[in-house]
CSV table of C-alpha atoms and ligand atoms in Angstrom, one decimal:
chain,number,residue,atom,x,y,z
A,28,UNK,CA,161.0,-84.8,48.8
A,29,UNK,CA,164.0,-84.6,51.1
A,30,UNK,CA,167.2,-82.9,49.3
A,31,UNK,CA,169.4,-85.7,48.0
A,32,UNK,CA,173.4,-85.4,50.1
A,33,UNK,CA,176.1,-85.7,48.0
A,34,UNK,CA,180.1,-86.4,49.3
A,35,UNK,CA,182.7,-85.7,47.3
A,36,UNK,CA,186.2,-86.6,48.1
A,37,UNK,CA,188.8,-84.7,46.3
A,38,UNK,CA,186.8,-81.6,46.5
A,39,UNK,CA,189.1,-79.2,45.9
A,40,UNK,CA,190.7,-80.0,42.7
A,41,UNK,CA,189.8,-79.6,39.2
A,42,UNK,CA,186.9,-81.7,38.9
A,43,UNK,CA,185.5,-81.2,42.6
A,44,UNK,CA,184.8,-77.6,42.1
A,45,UNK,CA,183.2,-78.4,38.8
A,46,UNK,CA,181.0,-80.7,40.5
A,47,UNK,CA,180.1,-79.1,43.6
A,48,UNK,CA,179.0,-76.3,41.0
A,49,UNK,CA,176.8,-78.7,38.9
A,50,UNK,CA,174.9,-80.8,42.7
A,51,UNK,CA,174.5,-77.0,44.0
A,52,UNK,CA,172.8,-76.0,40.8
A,53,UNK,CA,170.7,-79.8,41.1
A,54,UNK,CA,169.5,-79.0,44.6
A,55,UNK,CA,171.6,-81.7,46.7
A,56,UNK,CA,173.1,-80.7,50.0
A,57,UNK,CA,177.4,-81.0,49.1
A,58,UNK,CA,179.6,-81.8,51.5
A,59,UNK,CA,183.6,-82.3,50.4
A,60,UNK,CA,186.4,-83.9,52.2
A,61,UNK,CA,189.3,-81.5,51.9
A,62,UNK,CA,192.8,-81.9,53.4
A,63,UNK,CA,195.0,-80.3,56.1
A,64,UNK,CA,197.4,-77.9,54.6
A,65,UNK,CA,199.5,-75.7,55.9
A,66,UNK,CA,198.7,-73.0,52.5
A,67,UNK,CA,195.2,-72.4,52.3
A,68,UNK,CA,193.7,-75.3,49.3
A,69,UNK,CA,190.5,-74.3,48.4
A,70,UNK,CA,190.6,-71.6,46.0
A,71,UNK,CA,188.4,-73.3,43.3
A,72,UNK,CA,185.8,-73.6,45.3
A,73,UNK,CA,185.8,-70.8,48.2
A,74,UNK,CA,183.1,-69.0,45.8
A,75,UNK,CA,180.8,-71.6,46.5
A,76,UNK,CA,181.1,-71.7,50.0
A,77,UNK,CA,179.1,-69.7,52.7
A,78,UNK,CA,179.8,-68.6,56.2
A,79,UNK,CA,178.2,-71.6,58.4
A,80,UNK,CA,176.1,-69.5,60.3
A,81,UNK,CA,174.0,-67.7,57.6
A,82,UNK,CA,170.9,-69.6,56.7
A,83,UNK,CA,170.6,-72.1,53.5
A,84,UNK,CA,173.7,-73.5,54.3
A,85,UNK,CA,174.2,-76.5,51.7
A,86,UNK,CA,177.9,-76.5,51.2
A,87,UNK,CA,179.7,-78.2,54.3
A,88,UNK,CA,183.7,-79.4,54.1
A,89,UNK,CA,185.3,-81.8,56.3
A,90,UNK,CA,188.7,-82.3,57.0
A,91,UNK,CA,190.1,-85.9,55.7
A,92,UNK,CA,192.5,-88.1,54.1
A,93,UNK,CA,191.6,-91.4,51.9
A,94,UNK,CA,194.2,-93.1,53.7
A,95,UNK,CA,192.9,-93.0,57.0
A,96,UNK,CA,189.7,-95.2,56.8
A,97,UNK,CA,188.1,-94.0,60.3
A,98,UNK,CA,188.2,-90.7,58.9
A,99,UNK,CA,186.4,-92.1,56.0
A,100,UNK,CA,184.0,-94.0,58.2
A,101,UNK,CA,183.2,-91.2,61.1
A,102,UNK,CA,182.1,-88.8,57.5
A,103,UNK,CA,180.1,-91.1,55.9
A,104,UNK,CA,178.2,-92.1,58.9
A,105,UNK,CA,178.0,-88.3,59.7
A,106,UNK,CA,176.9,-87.5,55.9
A,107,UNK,CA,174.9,-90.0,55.4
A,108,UNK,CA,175.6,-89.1,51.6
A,109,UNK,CA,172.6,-91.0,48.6
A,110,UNK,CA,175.9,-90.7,46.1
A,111,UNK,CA,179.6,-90.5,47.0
A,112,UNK,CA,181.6,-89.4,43.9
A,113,UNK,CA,185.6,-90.5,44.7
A,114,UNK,CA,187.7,-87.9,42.8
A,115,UNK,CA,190.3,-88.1,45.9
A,116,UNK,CA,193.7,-89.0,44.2
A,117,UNK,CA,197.4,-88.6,44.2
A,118,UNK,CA,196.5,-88.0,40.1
A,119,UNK,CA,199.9,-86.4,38.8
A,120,UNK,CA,201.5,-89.4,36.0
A,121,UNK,CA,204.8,-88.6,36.2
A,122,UNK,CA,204.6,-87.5,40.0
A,123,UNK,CA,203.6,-91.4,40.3
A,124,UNK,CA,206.9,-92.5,39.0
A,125,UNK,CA,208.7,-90.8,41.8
A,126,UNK,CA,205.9,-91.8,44.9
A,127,UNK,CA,204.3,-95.7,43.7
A,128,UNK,CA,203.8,-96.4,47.4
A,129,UNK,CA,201.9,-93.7,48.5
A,130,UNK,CA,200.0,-93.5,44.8
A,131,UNK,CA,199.1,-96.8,45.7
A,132,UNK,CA,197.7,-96.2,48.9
A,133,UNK,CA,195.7,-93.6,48.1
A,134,UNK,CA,194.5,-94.3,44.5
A,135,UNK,CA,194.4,-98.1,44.9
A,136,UNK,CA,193.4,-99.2,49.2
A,137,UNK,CA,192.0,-95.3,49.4
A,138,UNK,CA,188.9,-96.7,46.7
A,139,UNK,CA,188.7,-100.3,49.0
A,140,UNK,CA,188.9,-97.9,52.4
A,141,UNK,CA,185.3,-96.2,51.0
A,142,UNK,CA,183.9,-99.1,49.8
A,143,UNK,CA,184.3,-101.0,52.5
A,144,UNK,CA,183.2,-97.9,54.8
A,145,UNK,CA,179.5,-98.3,53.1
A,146,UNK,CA,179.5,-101.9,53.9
A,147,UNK,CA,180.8,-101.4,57.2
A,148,UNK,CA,177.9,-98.8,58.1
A,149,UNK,CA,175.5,-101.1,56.0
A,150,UNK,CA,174.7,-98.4,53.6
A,151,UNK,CA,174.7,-100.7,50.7
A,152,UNK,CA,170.9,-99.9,49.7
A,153,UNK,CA,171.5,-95.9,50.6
A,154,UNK,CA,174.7,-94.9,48.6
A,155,UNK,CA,175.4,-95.2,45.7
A,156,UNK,CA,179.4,-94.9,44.3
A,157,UNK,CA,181.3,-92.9,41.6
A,158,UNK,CA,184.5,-94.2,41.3
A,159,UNK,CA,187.1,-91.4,39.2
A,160,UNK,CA,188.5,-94.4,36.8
A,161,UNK,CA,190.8,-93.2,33.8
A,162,UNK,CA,192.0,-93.7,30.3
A,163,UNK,CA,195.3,-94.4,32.1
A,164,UNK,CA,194.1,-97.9,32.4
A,165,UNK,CA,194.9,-98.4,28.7
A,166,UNK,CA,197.7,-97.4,28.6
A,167,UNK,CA,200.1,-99.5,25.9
A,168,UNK,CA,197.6,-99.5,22.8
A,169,UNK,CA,195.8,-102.7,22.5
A,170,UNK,CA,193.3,-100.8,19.6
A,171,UNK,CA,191.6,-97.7,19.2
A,172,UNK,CA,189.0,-95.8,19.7
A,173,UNK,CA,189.2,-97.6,23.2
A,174,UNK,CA,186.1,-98.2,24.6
A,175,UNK,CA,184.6,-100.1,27.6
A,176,UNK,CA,185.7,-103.7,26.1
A,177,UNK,CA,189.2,-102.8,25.5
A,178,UNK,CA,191.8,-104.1,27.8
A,179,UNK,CA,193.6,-102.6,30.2
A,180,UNK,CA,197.5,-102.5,29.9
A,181,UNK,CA,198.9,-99.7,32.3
A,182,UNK,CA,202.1,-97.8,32.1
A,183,UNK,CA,201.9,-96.7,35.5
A,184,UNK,CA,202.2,-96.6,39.3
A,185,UNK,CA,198.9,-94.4,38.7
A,186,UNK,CA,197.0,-96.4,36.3
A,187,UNK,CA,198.2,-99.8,38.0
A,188,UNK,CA,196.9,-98.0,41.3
A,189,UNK,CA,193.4,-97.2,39.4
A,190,UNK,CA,193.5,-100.3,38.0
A,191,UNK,CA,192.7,-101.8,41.5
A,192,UNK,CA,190.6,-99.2,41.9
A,193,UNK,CA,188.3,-100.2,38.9
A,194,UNK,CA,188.6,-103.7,39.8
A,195,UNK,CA,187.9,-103.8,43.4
A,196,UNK,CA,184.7,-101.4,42.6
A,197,UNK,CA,183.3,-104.1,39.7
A,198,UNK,CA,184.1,-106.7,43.1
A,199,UNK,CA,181.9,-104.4,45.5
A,200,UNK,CA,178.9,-104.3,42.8
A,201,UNK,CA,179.4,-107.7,42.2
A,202,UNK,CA,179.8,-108.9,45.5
A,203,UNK,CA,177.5,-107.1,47.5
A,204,UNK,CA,174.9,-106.0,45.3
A,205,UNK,CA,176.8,-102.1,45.5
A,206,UNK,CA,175.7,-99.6,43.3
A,207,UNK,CA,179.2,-98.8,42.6
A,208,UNK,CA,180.0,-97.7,39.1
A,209,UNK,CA,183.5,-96.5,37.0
A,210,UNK,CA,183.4,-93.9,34.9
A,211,UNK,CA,186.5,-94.3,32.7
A,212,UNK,CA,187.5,-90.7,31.9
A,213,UNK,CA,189.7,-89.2,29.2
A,214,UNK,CA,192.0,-86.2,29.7
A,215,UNK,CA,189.6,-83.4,30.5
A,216,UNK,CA,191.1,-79.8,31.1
A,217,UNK,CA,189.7,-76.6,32.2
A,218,UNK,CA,191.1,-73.2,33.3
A,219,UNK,CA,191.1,-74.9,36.7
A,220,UNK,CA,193.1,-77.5,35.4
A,221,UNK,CA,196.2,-77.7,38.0
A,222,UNK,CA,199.5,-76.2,36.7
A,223,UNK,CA,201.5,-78.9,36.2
A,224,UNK,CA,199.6,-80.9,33.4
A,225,UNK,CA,200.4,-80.7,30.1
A,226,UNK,CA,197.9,-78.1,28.8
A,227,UNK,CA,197.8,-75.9,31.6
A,228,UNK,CA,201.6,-75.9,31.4
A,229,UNK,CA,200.9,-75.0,27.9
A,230,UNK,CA,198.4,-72.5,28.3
A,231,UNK,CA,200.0,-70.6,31.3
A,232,UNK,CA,203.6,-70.4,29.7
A,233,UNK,CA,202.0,-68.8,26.4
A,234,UNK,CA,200.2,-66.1,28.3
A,235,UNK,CA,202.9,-65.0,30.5
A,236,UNK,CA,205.3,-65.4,27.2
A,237,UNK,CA,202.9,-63.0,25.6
A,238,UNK,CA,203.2,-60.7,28.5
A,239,UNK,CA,206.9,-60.4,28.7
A,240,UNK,CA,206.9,-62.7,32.1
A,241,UNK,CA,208.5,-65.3,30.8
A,242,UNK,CA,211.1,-66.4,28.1
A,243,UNK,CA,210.2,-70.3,26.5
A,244,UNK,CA,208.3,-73.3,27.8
A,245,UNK,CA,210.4,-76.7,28.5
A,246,UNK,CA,208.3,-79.8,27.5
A,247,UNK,CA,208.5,-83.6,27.2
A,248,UNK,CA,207.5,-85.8,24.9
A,249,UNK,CA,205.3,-83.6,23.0
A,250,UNK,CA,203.8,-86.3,20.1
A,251,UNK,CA,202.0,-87.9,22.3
A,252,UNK,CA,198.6,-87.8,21.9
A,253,UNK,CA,195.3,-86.9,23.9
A,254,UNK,CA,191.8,-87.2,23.7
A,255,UNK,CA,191.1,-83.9,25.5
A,256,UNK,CA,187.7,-82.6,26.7
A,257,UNK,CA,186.3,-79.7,28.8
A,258,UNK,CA,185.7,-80.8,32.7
A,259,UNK,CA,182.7,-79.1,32.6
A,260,UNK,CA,180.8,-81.7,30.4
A,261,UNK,CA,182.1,-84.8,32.3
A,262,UNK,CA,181.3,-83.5,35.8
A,263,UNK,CA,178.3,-83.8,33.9
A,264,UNK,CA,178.8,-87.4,32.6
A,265,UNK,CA,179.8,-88.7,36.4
A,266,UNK,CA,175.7,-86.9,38.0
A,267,UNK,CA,174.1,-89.1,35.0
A,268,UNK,CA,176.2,-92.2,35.5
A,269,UNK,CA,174.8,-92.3,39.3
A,270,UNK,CA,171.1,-91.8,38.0
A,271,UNK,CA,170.7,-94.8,36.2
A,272,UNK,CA,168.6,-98.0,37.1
A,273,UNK,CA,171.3,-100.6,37.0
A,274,UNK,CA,175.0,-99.6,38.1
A,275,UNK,CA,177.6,-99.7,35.1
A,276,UNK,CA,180.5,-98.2,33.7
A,277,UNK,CA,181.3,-95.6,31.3
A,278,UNK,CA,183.4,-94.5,28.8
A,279,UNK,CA,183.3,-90.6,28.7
A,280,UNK,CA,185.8,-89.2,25.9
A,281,UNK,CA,185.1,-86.9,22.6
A,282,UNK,CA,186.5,-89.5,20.3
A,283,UNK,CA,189.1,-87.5,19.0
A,284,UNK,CA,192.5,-86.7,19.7
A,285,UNK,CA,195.7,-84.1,19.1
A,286,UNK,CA,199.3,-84.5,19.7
A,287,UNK,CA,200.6,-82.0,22.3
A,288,UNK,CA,202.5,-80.2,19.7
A,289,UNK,CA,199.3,-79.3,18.1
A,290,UNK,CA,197.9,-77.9,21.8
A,291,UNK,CA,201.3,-75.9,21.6
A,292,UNK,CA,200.9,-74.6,18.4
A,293,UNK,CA,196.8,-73.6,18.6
A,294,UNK,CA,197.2,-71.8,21.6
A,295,UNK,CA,200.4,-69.8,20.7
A,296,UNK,CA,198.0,-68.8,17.6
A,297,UNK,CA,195.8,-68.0,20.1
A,298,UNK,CA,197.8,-65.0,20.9
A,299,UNK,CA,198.9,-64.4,17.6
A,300,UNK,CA,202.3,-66.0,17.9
A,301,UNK,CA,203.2,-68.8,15.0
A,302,UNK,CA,205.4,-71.2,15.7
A,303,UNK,CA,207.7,-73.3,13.6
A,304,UNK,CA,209.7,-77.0,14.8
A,305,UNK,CA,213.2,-76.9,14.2
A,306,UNK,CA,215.6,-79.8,15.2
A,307,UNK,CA,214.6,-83.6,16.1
A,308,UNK,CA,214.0,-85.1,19.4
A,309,UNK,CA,215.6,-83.9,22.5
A,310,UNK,CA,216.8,-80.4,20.4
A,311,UNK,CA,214.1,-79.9,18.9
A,312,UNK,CA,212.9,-76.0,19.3
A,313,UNK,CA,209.4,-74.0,18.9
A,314,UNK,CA,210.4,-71.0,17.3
A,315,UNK,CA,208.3,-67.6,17.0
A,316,UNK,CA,208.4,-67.3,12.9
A,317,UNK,CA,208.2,-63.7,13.5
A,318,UNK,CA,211.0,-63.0,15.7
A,319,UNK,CA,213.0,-66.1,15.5
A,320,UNK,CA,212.8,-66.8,19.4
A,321,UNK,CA,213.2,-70.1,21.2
A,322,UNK,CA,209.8,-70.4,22.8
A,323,UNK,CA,209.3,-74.3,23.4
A,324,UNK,CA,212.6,-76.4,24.5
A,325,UNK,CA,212.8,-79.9,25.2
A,326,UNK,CA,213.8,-81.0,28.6
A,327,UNK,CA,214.1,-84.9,29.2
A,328,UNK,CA,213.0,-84.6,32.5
A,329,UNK,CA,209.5,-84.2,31.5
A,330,UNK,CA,209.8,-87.7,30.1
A,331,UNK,CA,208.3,-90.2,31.8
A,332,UNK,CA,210.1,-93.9,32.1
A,333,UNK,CA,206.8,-95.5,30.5
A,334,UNK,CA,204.8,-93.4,28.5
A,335,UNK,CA,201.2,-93.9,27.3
A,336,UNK,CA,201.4,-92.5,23.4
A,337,UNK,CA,198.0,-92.5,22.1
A,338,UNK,CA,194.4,-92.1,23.7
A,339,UNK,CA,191.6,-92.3,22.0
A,340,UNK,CA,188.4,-92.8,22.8
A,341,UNK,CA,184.7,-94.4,22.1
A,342,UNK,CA,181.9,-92.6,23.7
A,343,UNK,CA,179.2,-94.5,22.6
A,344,UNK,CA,178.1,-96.3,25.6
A,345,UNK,CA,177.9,-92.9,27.3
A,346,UNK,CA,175.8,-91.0,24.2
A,347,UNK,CA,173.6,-94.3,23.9
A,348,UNK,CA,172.5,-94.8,27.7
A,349,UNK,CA,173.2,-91.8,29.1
A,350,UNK,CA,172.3,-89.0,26.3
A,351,UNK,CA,176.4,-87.5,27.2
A,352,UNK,CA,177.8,-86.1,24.7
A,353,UNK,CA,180.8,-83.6,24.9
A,354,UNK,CA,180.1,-79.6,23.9
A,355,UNK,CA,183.4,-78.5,23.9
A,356,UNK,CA,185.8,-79.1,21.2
A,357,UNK,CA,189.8,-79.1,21.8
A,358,UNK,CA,189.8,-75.5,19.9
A,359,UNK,CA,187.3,-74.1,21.6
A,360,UNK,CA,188.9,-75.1,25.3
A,361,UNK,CA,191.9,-74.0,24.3
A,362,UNK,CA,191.0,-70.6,23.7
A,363,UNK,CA,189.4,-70.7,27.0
A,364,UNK,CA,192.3,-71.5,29.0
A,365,UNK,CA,194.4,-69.3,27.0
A,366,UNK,CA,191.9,-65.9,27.8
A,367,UNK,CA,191.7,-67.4,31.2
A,368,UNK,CA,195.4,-67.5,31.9
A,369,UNK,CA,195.9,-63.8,30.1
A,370,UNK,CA,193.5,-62.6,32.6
A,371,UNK,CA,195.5,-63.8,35.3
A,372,UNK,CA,198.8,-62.8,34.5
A,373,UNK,CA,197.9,-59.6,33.2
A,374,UNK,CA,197.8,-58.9,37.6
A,375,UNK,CA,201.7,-60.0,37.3
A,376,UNK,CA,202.4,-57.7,34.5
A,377,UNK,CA,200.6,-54.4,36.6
A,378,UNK,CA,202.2,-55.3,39.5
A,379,UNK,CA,205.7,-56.0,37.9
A,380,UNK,CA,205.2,-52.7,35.9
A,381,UNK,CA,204.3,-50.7,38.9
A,382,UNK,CA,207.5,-51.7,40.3
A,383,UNK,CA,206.1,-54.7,42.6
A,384,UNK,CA,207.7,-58.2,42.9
A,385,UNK,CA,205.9,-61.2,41.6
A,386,UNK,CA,206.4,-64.6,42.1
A,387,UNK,CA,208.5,-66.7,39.9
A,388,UNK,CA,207.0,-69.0,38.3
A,389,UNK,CA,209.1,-70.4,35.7
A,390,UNK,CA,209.1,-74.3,36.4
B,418,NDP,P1,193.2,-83.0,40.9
B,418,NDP,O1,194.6,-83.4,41.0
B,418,NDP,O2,192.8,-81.6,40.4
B,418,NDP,O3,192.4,-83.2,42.3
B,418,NDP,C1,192.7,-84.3,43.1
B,418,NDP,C2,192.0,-84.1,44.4
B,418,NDP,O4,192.3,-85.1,45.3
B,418,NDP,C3,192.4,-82.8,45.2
B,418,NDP,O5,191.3,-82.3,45.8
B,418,NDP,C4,193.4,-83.3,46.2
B,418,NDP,O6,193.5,-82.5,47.3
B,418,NDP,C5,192.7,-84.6,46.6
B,418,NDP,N1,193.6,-85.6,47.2
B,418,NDP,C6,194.8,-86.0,46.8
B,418,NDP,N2,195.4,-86.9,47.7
B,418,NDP,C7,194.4,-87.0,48.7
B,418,NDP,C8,194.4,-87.8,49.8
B,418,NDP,N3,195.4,-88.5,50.2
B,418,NDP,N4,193.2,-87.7,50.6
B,418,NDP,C9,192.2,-86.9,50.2
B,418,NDP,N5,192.2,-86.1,49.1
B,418,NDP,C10,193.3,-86.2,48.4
B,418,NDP,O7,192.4,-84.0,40.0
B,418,NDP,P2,191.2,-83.9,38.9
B,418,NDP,O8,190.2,-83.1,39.6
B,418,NDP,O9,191.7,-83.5,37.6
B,418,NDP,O10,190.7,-85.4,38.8
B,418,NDP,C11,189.7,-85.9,39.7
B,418,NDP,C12,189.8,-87.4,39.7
B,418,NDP,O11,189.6,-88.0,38.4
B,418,NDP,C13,191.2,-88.0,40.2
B,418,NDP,O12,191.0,-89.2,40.9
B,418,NDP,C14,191.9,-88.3,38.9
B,418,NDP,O13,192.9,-89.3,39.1
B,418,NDP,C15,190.7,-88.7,38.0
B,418,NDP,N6,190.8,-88.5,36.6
B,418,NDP,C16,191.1,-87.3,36.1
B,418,NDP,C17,191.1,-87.0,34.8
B,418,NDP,C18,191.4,-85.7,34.2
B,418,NDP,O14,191.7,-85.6,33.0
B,418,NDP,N7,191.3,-84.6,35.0
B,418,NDP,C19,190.8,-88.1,33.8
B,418,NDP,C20,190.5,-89.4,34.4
B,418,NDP,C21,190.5,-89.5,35.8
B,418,NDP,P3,194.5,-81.2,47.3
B,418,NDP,O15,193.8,-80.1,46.6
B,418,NDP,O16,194.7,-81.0,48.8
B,418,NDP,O17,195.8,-81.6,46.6
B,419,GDR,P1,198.2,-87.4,31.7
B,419,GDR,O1,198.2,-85.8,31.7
B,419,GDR,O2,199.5,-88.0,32.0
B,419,GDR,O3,197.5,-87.8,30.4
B,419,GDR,O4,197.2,-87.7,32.9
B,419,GDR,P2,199.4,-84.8,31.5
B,419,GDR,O5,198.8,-83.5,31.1
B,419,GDR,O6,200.3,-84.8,32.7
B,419,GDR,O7,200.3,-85.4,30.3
B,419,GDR,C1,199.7,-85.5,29.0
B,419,GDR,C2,200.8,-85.9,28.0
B,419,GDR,O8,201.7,-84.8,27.8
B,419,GDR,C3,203.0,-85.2,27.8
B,419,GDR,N1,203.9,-84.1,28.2
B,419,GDR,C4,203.9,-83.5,29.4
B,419,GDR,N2,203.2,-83.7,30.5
B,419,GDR,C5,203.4,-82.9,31.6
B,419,GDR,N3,202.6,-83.0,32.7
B,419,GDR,N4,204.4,-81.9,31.5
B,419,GDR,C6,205.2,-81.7,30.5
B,419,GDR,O9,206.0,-80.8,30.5
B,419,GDR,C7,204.9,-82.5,29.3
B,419,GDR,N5,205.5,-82.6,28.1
B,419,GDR,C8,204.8,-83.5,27.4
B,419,GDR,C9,203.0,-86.4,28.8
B,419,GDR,O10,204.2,-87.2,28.6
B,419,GDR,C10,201.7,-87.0,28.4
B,419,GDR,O11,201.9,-87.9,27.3
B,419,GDR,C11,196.0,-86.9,33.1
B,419,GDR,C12,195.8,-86.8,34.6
B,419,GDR,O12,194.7,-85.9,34.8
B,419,GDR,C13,195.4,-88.2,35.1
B,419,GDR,O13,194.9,-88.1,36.5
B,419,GDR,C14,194.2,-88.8,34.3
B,419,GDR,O14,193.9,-90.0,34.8
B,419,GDR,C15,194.6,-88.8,32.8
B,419,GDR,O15,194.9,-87.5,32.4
B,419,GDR,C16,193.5,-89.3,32.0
């Protein structure tokens, strides 16, 4: 049997390296779509990737953009991909706040611009369709553990954006007999995570606290809560959602969730730092019990203007038809992403100590 072809927009971020990792292992021939950048973009996945002209090639990138559709249309015919898994996404909350338009264009008309590259090319019976849907959707709680019957009330640019997203996939397997299926993700995190979300914000400021790199954390709303799980396992969730008979969608989540203050606290005791709340709201303070240093601040600019409090969800469906079920539990990935970060600042603290510059990193 010919290998199957996979393409993966969004390659390069957290969830693209996980699975371009996983369809390697699986035998498919990966291809990505990666962006122009003037910085050099792929570091999660240039381990996977091999000099063109050796033999056994299976890893190809291309460069594109979801919103340019002929882009989209010229690599798909080229590809000719069995499964396209859309992870492509302007996928920062807060950032969507500050750019709806473009959110929209790429999160919202970038799904249509696929879909309707597959019907364009006619490769309705050939490809099937992963679309990266998201807890987001939820939003303002309607009822928990939220599960693929709850409705949608989103609380932002992003999760309206990936709202139309979900929709306009349903339309396309509805319409035109697409295999075209949502996978409704919770928060999953990773030491890959990028540096701006909330636990590898956390995780990153603890181990260069630790080492002397940095003085306190600012934060936002920190009781909101998460239903946080390891990318790893739901890279794993999106292969078996493609392999079924009939095309559905899925909730993938672990069913159980933590305030951000507890993800502060757990991974501060990961490096053997307590900490202890002092003050309400915006002055409230983390403070080492030991030493009786400031280590978290609040900072209302982390706050967003519409904020989803509490996710939770119900990963029946997914344990029922697919056999998913998460193996990671918030504890456990915490301490990951804490060693992780320690190991990568500990190069910051030789270099400082040897009399080097580092970058500043203190956002
Ligand atoms: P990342 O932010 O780590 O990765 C996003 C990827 O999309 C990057 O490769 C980025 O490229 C690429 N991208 C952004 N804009 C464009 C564009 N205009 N054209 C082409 N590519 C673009 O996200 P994750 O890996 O965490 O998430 C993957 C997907 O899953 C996203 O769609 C996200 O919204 C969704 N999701 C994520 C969840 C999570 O908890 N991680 C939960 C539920 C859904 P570049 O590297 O150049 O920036
Ligand atoms: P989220 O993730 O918005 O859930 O979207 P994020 O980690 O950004 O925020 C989680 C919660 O933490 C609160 N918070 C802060 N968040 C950030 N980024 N920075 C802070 O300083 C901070 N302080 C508190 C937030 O207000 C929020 O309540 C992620 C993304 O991966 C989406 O693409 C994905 O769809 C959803 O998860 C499921």
């Amino acid at each position: 049997m010919s290998k199957k072809v996979a393409l993966i927009t969004g390659v390069t971020g957290q969830d693209g390296a996980y699975l371009s990792e996983l369809l390697l292992k699986k035998g498919y021939e990966v291809h990505g779509i990666k962006r122009r950048s003037s910085l050099f973009n792929t570091d999660r996945i240039d381990h996977l990737y091999k000099d063109q002209h050796e033999s056994n090639v299976n890893y190809f990138l291309h460069f594109g953009d979801l919103t340019d559709a002929t882009n989209m249309i010229r690599i798909i015919q080229e590809v000719q991909p069995d499964e396209i898994y859309n992870l492509a996404a302007m996928s920062h909350v807060h950032v969507s706040f500050e750019m709806p338009e473009y959110t929209a264009n790429v999160d919202a008309i970038g799904t249509l611009r696929i879909l309707e590259a597959v019907r364009i090319l006619k490769m309705e019976k050939k490809t099937r369709i992963y679309q990266a849907s998201t807890s987001e959707l939820y939003g303002k709680v309607q009822e928990t553990p939220q599960s693929e019957t709850t409705p949608f009330y989103p609380r932002s640019p992003y999760g309206v954006a990936k709202l139309y997203a979900f929709w306009i996939t349903k339309n396309y397997r509805e319409a035109y007999d697409l295999f075209a299926c949502n996978g409704i993700l919770f928060n999953h995190e990773s030491p890959l995570r990028g540096e701006t979300f909330v636990t590898r914000k956390i995780t990153r400021g603890v181990a260069r606290i630790k080492l002397g790199l940095q003085k306190n954390i600012f934060m936002g709303n920190i009781d909101s809560q998460r239903d946080w799980g390891h990318a790893r396992d739901y890279v794993e969730g999106m292969w078996r959602i493609l392999q079924q008979d009939e095309p559905d969608d899925f909730v993938l989540a672990t069913g159980k969730t933590k305030t951000v203050r507890y993800f502060i606290e757990r991974a501060f005791a990961e490096v053997d730092i307590e900490i202890e709340w002092k003050g309400k709201a915006e002055d409230e303070k983390g403070i080492d019990k030991k030493t009786g240093n400031v280590l978290v601040e609040i900072d209302p600019k982390y706050y967003r203007p519409t904020e989803v409090e509490l996710l939770l969800g119900n990963p029946a469906k997914a344990k029922e038809k697919l056999g998913w079920e998460p193996t990671c539990t918030v504890d456990e990935l915490i301490s990951e992403m804490v060693k992780a970060d320690m190991d990568l600042f500990k190069r910051d603290k030789y270099l400082l100590d040897g009399g080097h510059k580092i970058m500043n990193y203190n956002e």
